[in-house]
Coordinates of C-alpha atoms and ligand atoms in Angstrom, one line a residue:
X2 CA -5.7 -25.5 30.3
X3 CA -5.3 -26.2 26.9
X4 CA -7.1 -23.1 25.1
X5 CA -3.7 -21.7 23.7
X6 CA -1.8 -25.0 23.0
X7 CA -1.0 -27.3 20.1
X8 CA -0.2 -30.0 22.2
X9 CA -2.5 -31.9 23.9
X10 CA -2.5 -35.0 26.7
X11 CA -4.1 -37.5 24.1
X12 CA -2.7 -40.2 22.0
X13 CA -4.8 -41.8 19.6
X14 CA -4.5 -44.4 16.7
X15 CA -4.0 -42.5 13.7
X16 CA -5.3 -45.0 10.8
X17 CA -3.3 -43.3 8.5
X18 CA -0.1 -43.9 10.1
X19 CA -1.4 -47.1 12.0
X20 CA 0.7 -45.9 15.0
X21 CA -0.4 -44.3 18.3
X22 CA 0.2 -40.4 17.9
X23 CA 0.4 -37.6 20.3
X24 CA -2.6 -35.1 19.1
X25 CA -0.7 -31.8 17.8
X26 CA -3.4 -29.5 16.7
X27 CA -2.6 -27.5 13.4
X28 CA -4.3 -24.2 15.0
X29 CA -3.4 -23.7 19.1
X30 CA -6.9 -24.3 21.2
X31 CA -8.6 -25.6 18.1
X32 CA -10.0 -28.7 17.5
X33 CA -11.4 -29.1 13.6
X34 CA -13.1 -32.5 13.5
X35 CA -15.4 -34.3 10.0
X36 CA -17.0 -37.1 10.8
X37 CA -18.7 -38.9 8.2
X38 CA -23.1 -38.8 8.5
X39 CA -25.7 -40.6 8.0
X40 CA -27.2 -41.2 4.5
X41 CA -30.6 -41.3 5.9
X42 CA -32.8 -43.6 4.4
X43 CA -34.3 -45.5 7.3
X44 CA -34.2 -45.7 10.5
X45 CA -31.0 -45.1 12.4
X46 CA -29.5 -47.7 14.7
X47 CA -27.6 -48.5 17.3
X48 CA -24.6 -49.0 15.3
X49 CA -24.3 -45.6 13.6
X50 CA -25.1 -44.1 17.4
X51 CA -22.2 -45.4 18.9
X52 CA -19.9 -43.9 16.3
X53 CA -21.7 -40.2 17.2
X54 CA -21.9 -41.2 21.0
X55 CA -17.9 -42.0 21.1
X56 CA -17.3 -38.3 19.0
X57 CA -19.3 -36.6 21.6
X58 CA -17.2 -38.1 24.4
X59 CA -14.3 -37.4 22.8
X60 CA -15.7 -33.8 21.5
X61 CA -16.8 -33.0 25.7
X62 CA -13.0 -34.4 26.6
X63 CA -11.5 -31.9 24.4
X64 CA -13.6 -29.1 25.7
X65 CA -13.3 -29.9 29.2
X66 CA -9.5 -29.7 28.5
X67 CA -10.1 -26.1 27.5
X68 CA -9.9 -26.9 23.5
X69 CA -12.1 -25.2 21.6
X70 CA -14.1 -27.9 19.3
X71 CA -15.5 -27.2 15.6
X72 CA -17.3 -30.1 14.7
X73 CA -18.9 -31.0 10.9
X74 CA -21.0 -33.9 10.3
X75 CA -22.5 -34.2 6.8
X76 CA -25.9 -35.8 5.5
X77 CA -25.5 -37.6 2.4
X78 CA -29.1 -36.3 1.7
X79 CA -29.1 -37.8 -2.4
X80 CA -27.9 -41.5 -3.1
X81 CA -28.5 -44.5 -4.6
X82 CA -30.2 -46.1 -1.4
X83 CA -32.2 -43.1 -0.8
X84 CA -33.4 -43.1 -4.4
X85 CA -34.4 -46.9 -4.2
X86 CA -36.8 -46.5 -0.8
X87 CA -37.9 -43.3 -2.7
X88 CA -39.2 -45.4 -5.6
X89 CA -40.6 -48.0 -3.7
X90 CA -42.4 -45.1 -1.7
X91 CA -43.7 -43.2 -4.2
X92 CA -43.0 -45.0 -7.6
X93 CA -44.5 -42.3 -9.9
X94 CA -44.0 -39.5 -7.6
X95 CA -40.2 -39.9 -7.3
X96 CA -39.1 -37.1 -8.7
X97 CA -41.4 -34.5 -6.5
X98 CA -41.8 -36.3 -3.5
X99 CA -38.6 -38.1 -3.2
X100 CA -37.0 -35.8 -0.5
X101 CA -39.5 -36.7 1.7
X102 CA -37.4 -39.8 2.5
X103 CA -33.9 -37.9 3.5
X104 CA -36.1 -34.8 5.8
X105 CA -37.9 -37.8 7.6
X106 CA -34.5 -39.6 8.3
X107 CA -32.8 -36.5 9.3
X108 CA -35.4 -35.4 11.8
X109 CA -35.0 -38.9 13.2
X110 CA -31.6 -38.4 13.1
X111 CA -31.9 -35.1 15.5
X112 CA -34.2 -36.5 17.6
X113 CA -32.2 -39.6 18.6
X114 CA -29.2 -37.0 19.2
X115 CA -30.9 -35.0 21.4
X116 CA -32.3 -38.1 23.5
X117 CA -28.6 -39.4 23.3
X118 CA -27.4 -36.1 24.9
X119 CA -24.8 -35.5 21.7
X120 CA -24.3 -31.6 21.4
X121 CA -25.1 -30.1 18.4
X122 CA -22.1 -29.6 15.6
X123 CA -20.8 -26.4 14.4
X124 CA -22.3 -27.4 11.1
X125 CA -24.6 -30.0 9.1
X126 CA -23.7 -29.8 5.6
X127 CA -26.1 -31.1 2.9
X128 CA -24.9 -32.8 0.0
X129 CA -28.2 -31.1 -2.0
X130 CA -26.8 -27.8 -0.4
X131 CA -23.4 -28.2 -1.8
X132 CA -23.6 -29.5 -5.0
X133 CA -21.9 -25.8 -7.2
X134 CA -19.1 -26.2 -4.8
X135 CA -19.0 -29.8 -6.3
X136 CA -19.5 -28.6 -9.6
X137 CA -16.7 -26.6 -9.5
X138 CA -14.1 -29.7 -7.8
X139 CA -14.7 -31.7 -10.9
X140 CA -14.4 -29.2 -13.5
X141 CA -11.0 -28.3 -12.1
X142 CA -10.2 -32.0 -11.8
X143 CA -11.3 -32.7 -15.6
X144 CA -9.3 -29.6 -16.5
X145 CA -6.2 -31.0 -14.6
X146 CA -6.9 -34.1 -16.3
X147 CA -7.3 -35.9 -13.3
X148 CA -10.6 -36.9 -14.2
X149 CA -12.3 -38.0 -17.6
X150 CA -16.0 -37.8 -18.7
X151 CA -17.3 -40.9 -20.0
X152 CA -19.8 -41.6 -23.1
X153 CA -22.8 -41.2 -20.7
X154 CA -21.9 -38.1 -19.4
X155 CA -20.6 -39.6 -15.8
X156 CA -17.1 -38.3 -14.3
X157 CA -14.3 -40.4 -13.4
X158 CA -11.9 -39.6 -11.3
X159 CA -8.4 -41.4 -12.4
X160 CA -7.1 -43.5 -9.9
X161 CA -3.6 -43.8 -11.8
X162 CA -2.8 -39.9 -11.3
X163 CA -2.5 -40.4 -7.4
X164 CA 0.5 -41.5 -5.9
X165 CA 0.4 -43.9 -3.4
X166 CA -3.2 -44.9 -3.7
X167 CA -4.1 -47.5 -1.2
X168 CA -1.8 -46.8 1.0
X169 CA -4.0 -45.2 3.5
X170 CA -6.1 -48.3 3.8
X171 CA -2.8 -50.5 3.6
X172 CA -3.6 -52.5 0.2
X173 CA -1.6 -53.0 -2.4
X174 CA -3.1 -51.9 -6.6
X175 CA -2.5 -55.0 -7.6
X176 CA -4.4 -56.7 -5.0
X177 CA -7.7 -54.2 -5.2
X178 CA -7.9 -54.5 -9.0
X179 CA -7.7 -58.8 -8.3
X180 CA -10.6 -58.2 -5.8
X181 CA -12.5 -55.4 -7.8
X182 CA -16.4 -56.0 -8.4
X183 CA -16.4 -55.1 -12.1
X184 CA -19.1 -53.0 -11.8
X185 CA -21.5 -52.2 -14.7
X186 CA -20.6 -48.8 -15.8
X187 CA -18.3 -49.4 -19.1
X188 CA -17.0 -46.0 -19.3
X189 CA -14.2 -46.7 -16.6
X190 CA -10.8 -46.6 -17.6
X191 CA -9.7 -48.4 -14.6
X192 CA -11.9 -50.7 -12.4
X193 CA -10.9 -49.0 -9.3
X194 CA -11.7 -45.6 -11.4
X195 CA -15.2 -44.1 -9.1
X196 CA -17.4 -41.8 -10.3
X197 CA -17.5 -38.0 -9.3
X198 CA -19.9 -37.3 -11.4
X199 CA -23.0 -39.7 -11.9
X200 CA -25.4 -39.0 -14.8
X201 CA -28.9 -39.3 -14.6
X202 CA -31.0 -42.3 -15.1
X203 CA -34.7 -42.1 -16.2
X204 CA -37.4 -40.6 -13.6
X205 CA -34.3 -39.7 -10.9
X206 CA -33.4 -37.0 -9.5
X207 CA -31.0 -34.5 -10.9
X208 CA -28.7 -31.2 -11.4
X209 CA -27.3 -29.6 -14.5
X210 CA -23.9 -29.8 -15.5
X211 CA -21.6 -28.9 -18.0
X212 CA -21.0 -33.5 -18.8
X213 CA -24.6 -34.7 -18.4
X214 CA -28.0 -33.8 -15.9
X215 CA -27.2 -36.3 -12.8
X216 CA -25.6 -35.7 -9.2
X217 CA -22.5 -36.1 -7.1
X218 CA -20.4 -39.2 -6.2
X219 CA -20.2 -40.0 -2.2
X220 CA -16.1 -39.8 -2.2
X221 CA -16.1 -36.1 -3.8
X222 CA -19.4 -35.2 -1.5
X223 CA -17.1 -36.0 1.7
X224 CA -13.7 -33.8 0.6
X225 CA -16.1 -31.0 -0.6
X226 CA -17.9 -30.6 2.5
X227 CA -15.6 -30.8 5.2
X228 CA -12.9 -29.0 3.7
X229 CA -15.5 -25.9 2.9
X230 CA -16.4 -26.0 6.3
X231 CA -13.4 -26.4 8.0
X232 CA -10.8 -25.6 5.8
X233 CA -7.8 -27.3 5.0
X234 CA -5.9 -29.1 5.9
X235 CA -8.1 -29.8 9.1
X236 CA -7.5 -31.8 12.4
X237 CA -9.6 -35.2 12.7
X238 CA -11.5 -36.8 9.9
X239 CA -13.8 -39.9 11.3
X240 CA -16.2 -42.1 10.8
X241 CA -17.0 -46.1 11.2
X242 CA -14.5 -48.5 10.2
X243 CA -16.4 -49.7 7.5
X244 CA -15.2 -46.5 5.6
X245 CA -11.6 -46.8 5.5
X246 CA -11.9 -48.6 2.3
X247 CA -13.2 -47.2 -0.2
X248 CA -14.8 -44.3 1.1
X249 CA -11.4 -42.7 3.0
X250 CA -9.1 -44.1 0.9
X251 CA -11.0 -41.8 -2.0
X252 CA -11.8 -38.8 -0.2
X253 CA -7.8 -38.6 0.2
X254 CA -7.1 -39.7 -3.1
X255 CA -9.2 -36.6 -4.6
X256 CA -7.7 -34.5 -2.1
X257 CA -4.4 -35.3 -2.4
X258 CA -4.2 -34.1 -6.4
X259 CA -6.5 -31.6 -6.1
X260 CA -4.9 -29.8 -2.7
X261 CA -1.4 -31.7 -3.8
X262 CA -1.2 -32.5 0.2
X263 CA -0.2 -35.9 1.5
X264 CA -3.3 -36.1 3.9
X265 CA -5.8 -33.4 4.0
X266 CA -6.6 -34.0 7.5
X267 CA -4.0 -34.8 10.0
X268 CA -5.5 -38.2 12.1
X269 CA -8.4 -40.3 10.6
X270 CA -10.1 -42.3 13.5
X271 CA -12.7 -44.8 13.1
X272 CA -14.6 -46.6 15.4
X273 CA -15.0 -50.2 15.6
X274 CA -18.9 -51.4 14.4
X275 CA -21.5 -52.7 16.6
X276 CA -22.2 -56.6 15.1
X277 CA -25.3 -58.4 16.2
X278 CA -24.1 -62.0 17.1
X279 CA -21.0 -61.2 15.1
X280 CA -22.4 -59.8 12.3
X281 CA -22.1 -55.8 10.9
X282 CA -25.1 -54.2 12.1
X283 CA -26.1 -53.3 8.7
X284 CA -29.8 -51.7 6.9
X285 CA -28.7 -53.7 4.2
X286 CA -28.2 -57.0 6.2
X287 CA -31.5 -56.3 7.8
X288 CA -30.1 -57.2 11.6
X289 CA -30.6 -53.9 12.9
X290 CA -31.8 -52.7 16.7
X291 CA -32.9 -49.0 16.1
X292 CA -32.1 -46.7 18.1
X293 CA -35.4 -45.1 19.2
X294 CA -36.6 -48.6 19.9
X295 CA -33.9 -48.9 22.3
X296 CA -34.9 -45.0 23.5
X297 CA -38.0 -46.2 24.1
X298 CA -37.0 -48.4 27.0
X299 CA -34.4 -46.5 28.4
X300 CA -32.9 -43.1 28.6
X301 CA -30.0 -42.0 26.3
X302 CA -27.6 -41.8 29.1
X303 CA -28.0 -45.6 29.8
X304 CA -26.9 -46.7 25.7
X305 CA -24.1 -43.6 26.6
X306 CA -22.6 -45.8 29.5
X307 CA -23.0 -48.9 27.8
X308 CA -20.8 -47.6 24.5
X309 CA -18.4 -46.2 27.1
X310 CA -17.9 -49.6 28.4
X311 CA -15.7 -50.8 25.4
X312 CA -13.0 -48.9 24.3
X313 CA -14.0 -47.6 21.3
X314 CA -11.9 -49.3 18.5
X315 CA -13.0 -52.5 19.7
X316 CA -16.1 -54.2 17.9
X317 CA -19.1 -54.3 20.2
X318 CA -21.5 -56.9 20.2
X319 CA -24.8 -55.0 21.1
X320 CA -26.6 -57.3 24.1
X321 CA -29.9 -55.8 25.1
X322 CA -30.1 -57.8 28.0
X323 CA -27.0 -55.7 29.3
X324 CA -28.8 -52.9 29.5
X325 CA -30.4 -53.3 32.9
X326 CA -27.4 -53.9 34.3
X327 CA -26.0 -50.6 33.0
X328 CA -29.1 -48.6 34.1
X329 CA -28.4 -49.8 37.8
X330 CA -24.6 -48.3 37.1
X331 CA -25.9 -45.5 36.1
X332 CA -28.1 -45.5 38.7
X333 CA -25.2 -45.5 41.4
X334 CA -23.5 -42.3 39.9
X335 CA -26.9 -40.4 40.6
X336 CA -26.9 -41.9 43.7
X337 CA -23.5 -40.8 44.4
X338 CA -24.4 -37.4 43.0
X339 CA -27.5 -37.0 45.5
X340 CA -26.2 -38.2 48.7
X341 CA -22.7 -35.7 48.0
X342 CA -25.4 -33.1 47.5
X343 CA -27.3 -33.6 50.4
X344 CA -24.1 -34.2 52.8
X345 CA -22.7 -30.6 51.6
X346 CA -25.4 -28.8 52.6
X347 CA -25.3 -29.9 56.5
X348 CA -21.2 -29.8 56.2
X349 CA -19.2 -28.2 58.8
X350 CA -17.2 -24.6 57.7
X351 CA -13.9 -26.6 58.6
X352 CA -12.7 -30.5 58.1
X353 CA -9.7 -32.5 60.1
X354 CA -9.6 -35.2 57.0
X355 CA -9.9 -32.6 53.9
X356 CA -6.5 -33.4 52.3
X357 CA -7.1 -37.1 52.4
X358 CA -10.6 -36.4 50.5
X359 CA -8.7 -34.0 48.0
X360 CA -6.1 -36.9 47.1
X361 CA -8.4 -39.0 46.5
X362 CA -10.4 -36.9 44.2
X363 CA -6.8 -36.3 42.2
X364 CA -6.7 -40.3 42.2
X365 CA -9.7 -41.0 40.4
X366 CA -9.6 -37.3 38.0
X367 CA -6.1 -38.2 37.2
X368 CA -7.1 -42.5 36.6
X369 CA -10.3 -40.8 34.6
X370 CA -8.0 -38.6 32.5
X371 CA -5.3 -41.4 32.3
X372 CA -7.4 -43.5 30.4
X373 CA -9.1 -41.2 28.2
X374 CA -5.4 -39.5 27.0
X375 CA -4.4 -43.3 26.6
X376 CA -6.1 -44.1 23.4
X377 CA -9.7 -42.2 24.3
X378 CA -9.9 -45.2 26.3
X379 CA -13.6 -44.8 28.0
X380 CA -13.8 -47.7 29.3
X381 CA -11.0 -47.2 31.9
X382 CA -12.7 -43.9 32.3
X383 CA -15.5 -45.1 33.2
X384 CA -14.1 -47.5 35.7
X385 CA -12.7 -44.5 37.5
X386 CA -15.9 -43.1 37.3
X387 CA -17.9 -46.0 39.1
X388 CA -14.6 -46.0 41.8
X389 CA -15.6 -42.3 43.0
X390 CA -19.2 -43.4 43.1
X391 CA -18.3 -46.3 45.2
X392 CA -16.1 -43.9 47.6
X393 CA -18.7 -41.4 48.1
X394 CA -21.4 -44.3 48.9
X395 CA -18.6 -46.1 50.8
X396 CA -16.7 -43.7 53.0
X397 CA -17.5 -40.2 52.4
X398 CA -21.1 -40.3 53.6
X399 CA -20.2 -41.8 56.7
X400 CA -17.6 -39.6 57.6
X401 CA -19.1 -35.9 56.5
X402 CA -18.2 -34.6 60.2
X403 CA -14.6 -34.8 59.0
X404 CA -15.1 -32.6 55.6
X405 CA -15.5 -29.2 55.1
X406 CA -18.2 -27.8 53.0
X407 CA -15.7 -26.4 50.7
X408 CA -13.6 -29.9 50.3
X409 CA -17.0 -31.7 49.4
X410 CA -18.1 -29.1 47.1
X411 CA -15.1 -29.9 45.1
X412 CA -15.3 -33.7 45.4
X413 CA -19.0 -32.9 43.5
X414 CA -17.6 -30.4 41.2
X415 CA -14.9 -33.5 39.7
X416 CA -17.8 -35.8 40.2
X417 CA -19.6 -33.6 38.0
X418 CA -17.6 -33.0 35.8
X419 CA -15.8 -36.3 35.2
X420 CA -19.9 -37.4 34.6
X421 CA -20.2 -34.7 32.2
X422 CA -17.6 -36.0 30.0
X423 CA -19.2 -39.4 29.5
X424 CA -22.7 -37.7 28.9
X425 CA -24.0 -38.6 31.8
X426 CA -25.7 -36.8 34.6
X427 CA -27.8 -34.7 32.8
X428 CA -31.0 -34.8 34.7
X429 CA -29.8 -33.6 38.6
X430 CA -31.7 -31.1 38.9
X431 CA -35.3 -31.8 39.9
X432 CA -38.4 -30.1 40.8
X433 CA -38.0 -28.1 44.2
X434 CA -41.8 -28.6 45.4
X435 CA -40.4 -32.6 44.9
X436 CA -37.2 -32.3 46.8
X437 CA -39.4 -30.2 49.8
X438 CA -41.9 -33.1 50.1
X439 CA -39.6 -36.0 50.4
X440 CA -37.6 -34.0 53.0
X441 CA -40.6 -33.3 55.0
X442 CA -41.3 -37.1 54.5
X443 CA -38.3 -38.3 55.8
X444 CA -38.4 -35.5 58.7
X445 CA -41.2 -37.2 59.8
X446 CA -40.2 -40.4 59.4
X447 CA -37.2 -39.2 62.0
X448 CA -39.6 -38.3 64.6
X449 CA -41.4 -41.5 64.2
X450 CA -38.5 -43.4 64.9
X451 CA -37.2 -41.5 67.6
X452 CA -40.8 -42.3 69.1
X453 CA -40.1 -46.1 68.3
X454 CA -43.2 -46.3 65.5
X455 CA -40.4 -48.3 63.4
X456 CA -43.5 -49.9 61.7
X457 CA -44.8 -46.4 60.3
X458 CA -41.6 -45.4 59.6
X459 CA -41.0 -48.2 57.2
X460 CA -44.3 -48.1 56.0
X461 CA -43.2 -44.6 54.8
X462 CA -40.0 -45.7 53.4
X463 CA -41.7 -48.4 51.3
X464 CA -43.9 -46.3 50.1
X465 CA -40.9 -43.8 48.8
X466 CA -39.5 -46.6 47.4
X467 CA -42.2 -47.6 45.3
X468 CA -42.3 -43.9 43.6
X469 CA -38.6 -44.5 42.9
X470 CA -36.8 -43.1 46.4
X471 CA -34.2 -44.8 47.7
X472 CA -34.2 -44.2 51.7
X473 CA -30.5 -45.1 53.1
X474 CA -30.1 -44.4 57.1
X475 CA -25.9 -43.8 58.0
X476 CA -25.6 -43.2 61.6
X477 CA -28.0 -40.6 62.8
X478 CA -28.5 -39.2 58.9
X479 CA -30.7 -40.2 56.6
X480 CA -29.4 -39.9 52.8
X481 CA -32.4 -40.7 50.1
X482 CA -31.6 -40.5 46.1
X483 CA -34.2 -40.9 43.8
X484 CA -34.3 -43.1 40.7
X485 CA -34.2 -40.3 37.3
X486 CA -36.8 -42.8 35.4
X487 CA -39.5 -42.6 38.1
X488 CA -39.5 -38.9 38.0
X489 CA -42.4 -38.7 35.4
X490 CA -44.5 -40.3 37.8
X491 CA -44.4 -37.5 40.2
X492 CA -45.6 -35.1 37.8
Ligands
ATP13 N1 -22.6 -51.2 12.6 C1 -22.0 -50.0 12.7 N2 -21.2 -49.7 13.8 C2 -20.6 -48.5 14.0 N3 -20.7 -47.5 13.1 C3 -21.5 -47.7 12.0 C4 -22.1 -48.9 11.8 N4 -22.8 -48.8 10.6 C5 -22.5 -47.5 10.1 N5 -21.7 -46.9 11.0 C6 -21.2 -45.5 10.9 O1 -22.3 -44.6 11.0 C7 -22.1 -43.4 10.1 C8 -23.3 -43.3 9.1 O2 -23.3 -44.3 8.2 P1 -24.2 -44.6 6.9 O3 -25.5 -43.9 7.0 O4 -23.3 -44.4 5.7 O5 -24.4 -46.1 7.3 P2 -24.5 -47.3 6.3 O6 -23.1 -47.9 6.2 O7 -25.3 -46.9 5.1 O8 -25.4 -48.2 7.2 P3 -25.8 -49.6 6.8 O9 -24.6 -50.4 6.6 O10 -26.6 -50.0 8.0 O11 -26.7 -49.4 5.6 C9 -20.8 -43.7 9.4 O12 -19.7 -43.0 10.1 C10 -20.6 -45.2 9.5 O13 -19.3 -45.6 9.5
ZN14 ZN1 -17.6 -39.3 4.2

């Protein structure tokens, strides 16, 4: 629909402009999109997940649109904090074994994604990967002048040379040098100066360089990467709120001298955090859920819904006990999804009430799309998700005679794919020997109540149940859908 267009449907809140913005993609049918990773030094939680969760949702939107979506995340794979749990790790060791830490993270990281259902990204850049590209940024910035090398050997990039700093993040010079932490590195011009260049400190790891042996700052790390990888300027540049200031503010500092380009990606988006009881979720605060504890309990699709449920600049106040609730919504949409299935394949060729199906479809597609164009907002979109489910549980099972096979086939194609957006929906398909069995079950459990044995005939829906089966009798019909979670058990 949209594979040759620069316009799209979407409004979004561009922090940079702090207005609500029609998306106009810089290249017609693609979408270029950085979002910030994870520096991986423990274990991921539910906090950083929703930011990835509410891309990927926006990332299937896009491509369900017909838009073609390039997506970079980074790992900041060498950092203080990484260097810190190293030590405490290894101590001695630290400078051979301190990449354990990062690989351990970052195979964490992977497997939460894949449980979480987030597609895969176009790339995964390494800040260890990257580092001559890096190398080369600052020398051109200290030629330019724009940066300065300090007694130690560390690089500074010059805060004064960039017009409009602070802008982006809507503070004022004055005001950040008030509020500046003076941090203890004494060869800063300028407190709000950062480092591009960090030199080495005793038993840490390091790289050469022309100023001193030491590695990359975080600010620099970001630009480098996802202009490399996506080239510049670029569509979408994301991340958690917590990084509009410093962390954005700087990447587009550095960019803007170096490139000499206002803003070297056109919207910046950032979703609101996850607090616990109000606070950040924060490692550093120590109030974290992780995530694979929460995988543990219950499948990715259910912590999918649940970020859905709140529109995704808002903050989220992460309640475990909610999640039950959202399993049994999640639960519906399956349901939905299997008694569709089953009605379609008993449907007549031709229906007297197919246009009045078809509208309805449109109603909740266009409500679905509505919402997500309006600010990505996925919480209306899931609203007109649960809607459909309720009409298919509601009306359209007790009226299949009316519907043609054709109409309800495309009433569970926009079911479908509506579901597929969110993330949902991923396990329909299950084992045929399964599906054979329970319909020879409840084929006999017909005949028993045609012979009045009501009493077997519940016996053997109870005992369904129990494996996770829900029986559901409309008119002469039987419908059954079975609960995704159980399905191990059959195995
Ligand atoms: N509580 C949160 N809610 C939503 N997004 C978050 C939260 N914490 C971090 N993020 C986002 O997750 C991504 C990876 O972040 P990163 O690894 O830098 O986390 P962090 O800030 O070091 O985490 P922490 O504060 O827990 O130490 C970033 O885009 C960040 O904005
Ligand atoms: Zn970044």
């Amino acid at each position: 629909m949209y594979a040759n267009s620069k316009e799209l449907p979407i409004i979004v809140y561009n922090t940079a402009s702090k207005n609500l913005e029609k998306i106009t993609l810089l290249r017609p049918g693609l979408a270029r999109i950085y979002v910030c990773g994870l520096t991986p030094y423990d274990s991921m939680h539910v906090g950083h997940a929703r930011t990835f969760v509410f891309y990927d949702i926006f990332r299937r939107y896009l491509e369900y649109l017909g838009v073609e979506v390039r997506f970079v995340t980074n790992f900041t794979d060498i950092d203080d904090k990484i260097i810190n749990r190293a030590r405490q790790e290894f101590g001695g060791e630290l400078i051979n074994r301190w990449y354990e830490v990062p690989s351990r993270y970052i195979k964490e990281f992977f497997d939460a994604m894949d449980r979480l259902y987030v597609k895969r990204a176009y790339a995964y850049p390494k800040v260890t990967e990257n580092i001559n590209d890096m190398l080369k940024w600052i020398q051109e910035l200290v030629s330019k002048n724009l940066a300065y090398v300090s007694p130690d050997g560390s690089v500074y990039f010059d805060i004064t040379k960039v017009p409009r700093y602070g802008e982006f993040s809507g503070q004022k010079i004055e005001d950040l040098i008030a509020g500046a932490r003076v941090e203890p590195e004494p060869g800063k011009r300028n407190p709000l100066d950062f480092a591009l260049w960090k030199s080495w400190s005793e038993g840490e790891p390091w790289w050469n360089s022309p100023w001193s042996p030491g590695r990359p700052g975080w600010h620099l790390e970001c630009v480098v990467m996802s202009s490399k990888y996506l080239g510049v300027p670029f569509d979408i540049h994301g991340g958690g709120q917590d990084l509009i200031f410093p962390h954005h503010e700087n990447e587009i500092a550095i960019a803007r001298v170096y490139f000499g380009i206002d803003y070297f990606a056109r919207y910046w988006i950032h979703v609101g955090l996850v607090t616990i009881r109000g606070q950040k979720m924060s490692k550093s605060l120590g109030n974290i859920i992780p995530i694979m504890e929460v995988l543990r309990k219950y499948d990715g699709e259910v912590l999918r819904l649940y970020y859905a449920m709140t529109q995704y600049r808002k903050p989220m106040d992460f309640d475990p006990d909610a999640l039950d609730q959202v399993r049994n919504s999640l639960m519906s949409v399956y349901a939905a999804y299997d008694m569709l299935t089953e009605a379609i394949n008993e449907a007549p060729d031709t229906g007297d009430r197919d246009n009045e199906l078809l509208s309805k479809v449109n109603e909740f597609v266009n409500s679905f799309e509505e919402s997500l164009n309006n600010d990505i907002n996925t919480s209306g979109a899931v609203a007109a998700l649960m809607d459909f489910a309720r009409y298919i549980a509601s009306t359209v099972i007790y009226n299949t005679q009316h519907y043609s096979r054709n109409a309800l086939t495309n009433a569970l194609t926009a079911f479908s794919d509506l579901a597929n957006i969110l993330g949902i929906l991923n396990r329909t398909r299950l084992p045929p020997s399964l599906v054979s069995l329970i319909d020879t079950l409840i084929r006999i459990r017909a005949q028993l109540r045609a012979r009045k044995m009501f009493d077997v005939a519940d016996e053997i829906r109870n005992e369904l149940s129990k494996l996770g089966v829900v029986v559901s009798d409309v008119g002469n019909k039987t419908y059954w859908y079975i609960d995704r979670d159980k399905i191990t058990q059959w195995h």
